[in-house]
């Protein structure tokens, strides 16, 4: 499913997941690009049910097409770099760097979206538990990618691991 804006993709993913649909956010093939470089992948056989869920959430996709070659997956590939005291996790163009011992976020970078500076201000200096999830405040592709990097950092640095040092 393709949507006009990133915020709609984020809302559609949340609504469909809440309704029990297994969905993934993907990069669209070139012929489906609409200005929003994300689409929601779901089981095509469940399209009528998915459309009902989206209608209840006041969302309407611009297009629905079967998955085919050329689908990209830019926001679900992670890279992590261990800098000794710090761990940097990257998802797409966004990076979050965390002190491994204290679990305090020391840097947020990347993107180019207007909400990145505000998200960085909210997150830097806070622990992975205390920092707000990026999608609580942002609605851009950058905030979506930062959310994925943030969740991956939480997974890689579980709470009990920091206290074991």
Short mmCIF file of C-alpha atoms in Angstrom, two decimals:
data_model
loop_
_atom_site.label_atom_id
_atom_site.label_comp_id
_atom_site.label_asym_id
_atom_site.label_seq_id
_atom_site.Cartn_x
_atom_site.Cartn_y
_atom_site.Cartn_z
CA UNK A 1 0.00 0.00 0.00
CA UNK A 2 1.33 3.39 -0.97
CA UNK A 3 0.41 6.60 0.83
CA UNK A 4 0.98 10.28 0.12
CA UNK A 5 2.84 11.09 3.34
CA UNK A 6 5.21 9.37 5.74
CA UNK A 7 2.91 10.12 8.67
CA UNK A 8 0.15 8.10 6.96
CA UNK A 9 2.49 5.12 6.51
CA UNK A 10 3.40 5.25 10.20
CA UNK A 11 -0.27 5.46 11.23
CA UNK A 12 -1.26 2.67 8.81
CA UNK A 13 1.47 0.38 10.11
CA UNK A 14 0.36 0.98 13.71
CA UNK A 15 -3.35 0.47 12.92
CA UNK A 16 -2.77 -2.73 10.97
CA UNK A 17 -0.40 -4.18 13.58
CA UNK A 18 -2.90 -3.35 16.34
CA UNK A 19 -5.53 -5.26 14.33
CA UNK A 20 -3.24 -8.30 14.13
CA UNK A 21 -1.97 -7.92 10.57
CA UNK A 22 1.63 -8.99 9.94
CA UNK A 23 2.97 -5.93 8.11
CA UNK A 24 6.35 -4.49 7.14
CA UNK A 25 7.36 -1.04 6.01
CA UNK A 26 9.38 -1.20 2.82
CA UNK A 27 10.84 1.12 0.23
CA UNK A 28 8.70 1.13 -2.92
CA UNK A 29 9.92 0.22 -6.38
CA UNK A 30 10.63 3.28 -8.56
CA UNK A 31 7.29 3.18 -10.40
CA UNK A 32 5.33 3.39 -7.12
CA UNK A 33 7.17 6.35 -5.59
CA UNK A 34 4.78 9.08 -4.55
CA UNK A 35 6.98 11.49 -2.63
CA UNK A 36 6.81 9.22 0.41
CA UNK A 37 9.58 6.67 0.14
CA UNK A 38 7.81 4.02 2.21
CA UNK A 39 5.00 1.55 1.57
CA UNK A 40 3.20 -0.91 3.84
CA UNK A 41 3.54 -4.56 2.84
CA UNK A 42 0.73 -6.91 3.90
CA UNK A 43 -0.96 -10.13 2.74
CA UNK A 44 -2.86 -9.15 -0.41
CA UNK A 45 -5.58 -11.74 0.29
CA UNK A 46 -6.50 -9.67 3.34
CA UNK A 47 -6.89 -6.40 1.43
CA UNK A 48 -10.64 -5.95 2.17
CA UNK A 49 -10.05 -6.40 5.91
CA UNK A 50 -7.00 -4.14 5.82
CA UNK A 51 -8.98 -1.42 4.02
CA UNK A 52 -11.70 -1.60 6.72
CA UNK A 53 -9.10 -1.17 9.48
CA UNK A 54 -7.57 1.76 7.63
CA UNK A 55 -10.97 3.36 6.98
CA UNK A 56 -11.69 3.23 10.72
CA UNK A 57 -8.37 5.04 11.24
CA UNK A 58 -9.36 7.57 8.52
CA UNK A 59 -6.58 6.44 6.20
CA UNK A 60 -6.87 5.73 2.48
CA UNK A 61 -3.96 4.33 0.47
CA UNK A 62 -3.13 5.93 -2.86
CA UNK A 63 -2.46 2.53 -4.43
CA UNK A 64 -2.37 -1.16 -3.63
CA UNK A 65 -0.15 -3.48 -5.67
CA UNK A 66 1.23 -7.00 -5.27
CA UNK A 67 4.77 -7.32 -3.94
CA UNK A 68 7.26 -7.78 -6.73
CA UNK A 69 10.93 -7.50 -7.53
CA UNK A 70 12.33 -4.06 -6.91
CA UNK A 71 10.96 -3.61 -3.41
CA UNK A 72 13.58 -2.02 -1.23
CA UNK A 73 13.97 -2.36 2.51
CA UNK A 74 15.94 0.73 3.54
CA UNK A 75 14.67 1.22 7.07
CA UNK A 76 14.95 -2.28 8.45
CA UNK A 77 18.65 -2.89 7.92
CA UNK A 78 20.74 -2.09 10.97
CA UNK A 79 24.41 -1.39 11.36
CA UNK A 80 26.00 -1.19 14.77
CA UNK A 81 29.51 0.00 15.57
CA UNK A 82 31.17 -0.64 18.92
CA UNK A 83 33.37 2.30 19.90
CA UNK A 84 34.46 0.78 23.22
CA UNK A 85 32.53 2.91 25.70
CA UNK A 86 29.80 3.71 23.18
CA UNK A 87 27.58 1.76 20.80
CA UNK A 88 26.28 3.45 17.66
CA UNK A 89 23.24 1.94 15.95
CA UNK A 90 22.24 3.04 12.47
CA UNK A 91 18.93 2.42 10.69
CA UNK A 92 18.74 3.91 7.20
CA UNK A 93 20.12 7.45 7.52
CA UNK A 94 19.64 7.85 11.29
CA UNK A 95 22.09 7.04 14.08
CA UNK A 96 21.79 6.85 17.85
CA UNK A 97 24.91 6.52 20.03
CA UNK A 98 24.62 5.20 23.57
CA UNK A 99 27.04 4.88 26.49
CA UNK A 100 27.16 1.10 26.97
CA UNK A 101 27.61 1.22 30.74
CA UNK A 102 25.03 3.86 31.70
CA UNK A 103 22.69 3.36 28.68
CA UNK A 104 22.58 7.17 28.30
CA UNK A 105 22.04 8.45 24.76
CA UNK A 106 25.03 10.64 23.92
CA UNK A 107 24.24 11.53 20.30
CA UNK A 108 21.48 11.45 17.69
CA UNK A 109 22.48 12.27 14.13
CA UNK A 110 21.61 11.90 10.49
CA UNK A 111 18.55 12.62 8.47
CA UNK A 112 17.89 16.10 7.33
CA UNK A 113 14.23 16.12 8.33
CA UNK A 114 12.89 19.10 10.28
CA UNK A 115 12.09 17.09 13.41
CA UNK A 116 15.60 15.65 13.95
CA UNK A 117 16.99 18.56 16.05
CA UNK A 118 13.94 18.49 18.35
CA UNK A 119 14.15 14.70 18.70
CA UNK A 120 17.87 14.92 19.49
CA UNK A 121 17.19 17.55 22.16
CA UNK A 122 14.54 15.32 23.76
CA UNK A 123 16.67 12.16 23.70
CA UNK A 124 20.32 13.10 24.30
CA UNK A 125 21.29 12.90 27.97
CA UNK A 126 18.51 10.45 28.82
CA UNK A 127 18.68 6.69 29.28
CA UNK A 128 17.16 4.26 26.82
CA UNK A 129 14.27 3.82 29.31
CA UNK A 130 13.67 7.51 29.97
CA UNK A 131 14.01 8.91 26.46
CA UNK A 132 10.77 9.28 24.52
CA UNK A 133 10.33 6.93 21.58
CA UNK A 134 10.98 8.98 18.43
CA UNK A 135 7.58 8.21 16.91
CA UNK A 136 5.87 9.70 19.96
CA UNK A 137 7.04 13.11 18.70
CA UNK A 138 8.04 12.76 15.03
CA UNK A 139 6.21 11.87 11.82
CA UNK A 140 8.93 11.84 9.17
CA UNK A 141 10.97 9.10 7.54
CA UNK A 142 13.86 10.24 9.77
CA UNK A 143 11.83 9.77 12.96
CA UNK A 144 10.70 6.35 11.72
CA UNK A 145 14.31 5.29 11.05
CA UNK A 146 15.40 6.76 14.40
CA UNK A 147 12.66 4.74 16.13
CA UNK A 148 14.07 1.56 14.59
CA UNK A 149 17.64 2.46 15.63
CA UNK A 150 16.39 3.33 19.14
CA UNK A 151 14.57 -0.02 19.49
CA UNK A 152 17.63 -1.89 18.19
CA UNK A 153 19.84 -0.09 20.74
CA UNK A 154 17.41 -1.14 23.48
CA UNK A 155 17.60 -4.74 22.22
CA UNK A 156 21.40 -4.74 22.00
CA UNK A 157 21.84 -3.10 25.42
CA UNK A 158 19.29 -4.81 27.67
CA UNK A 159 18.71 -3.20 31.05
CA UNK A 160 20.28 -6.03 33.05
CA UNK A 161 23.48 -5.98 30.95
CA UNK A 162 24.31 -2.40 31.96
CA UNK A 163 24.06 -3.17 35.66
CA UNK A 164 26.27 -6.27 35.41
CA UNK A 165 29.42 -4.20 34.89
#
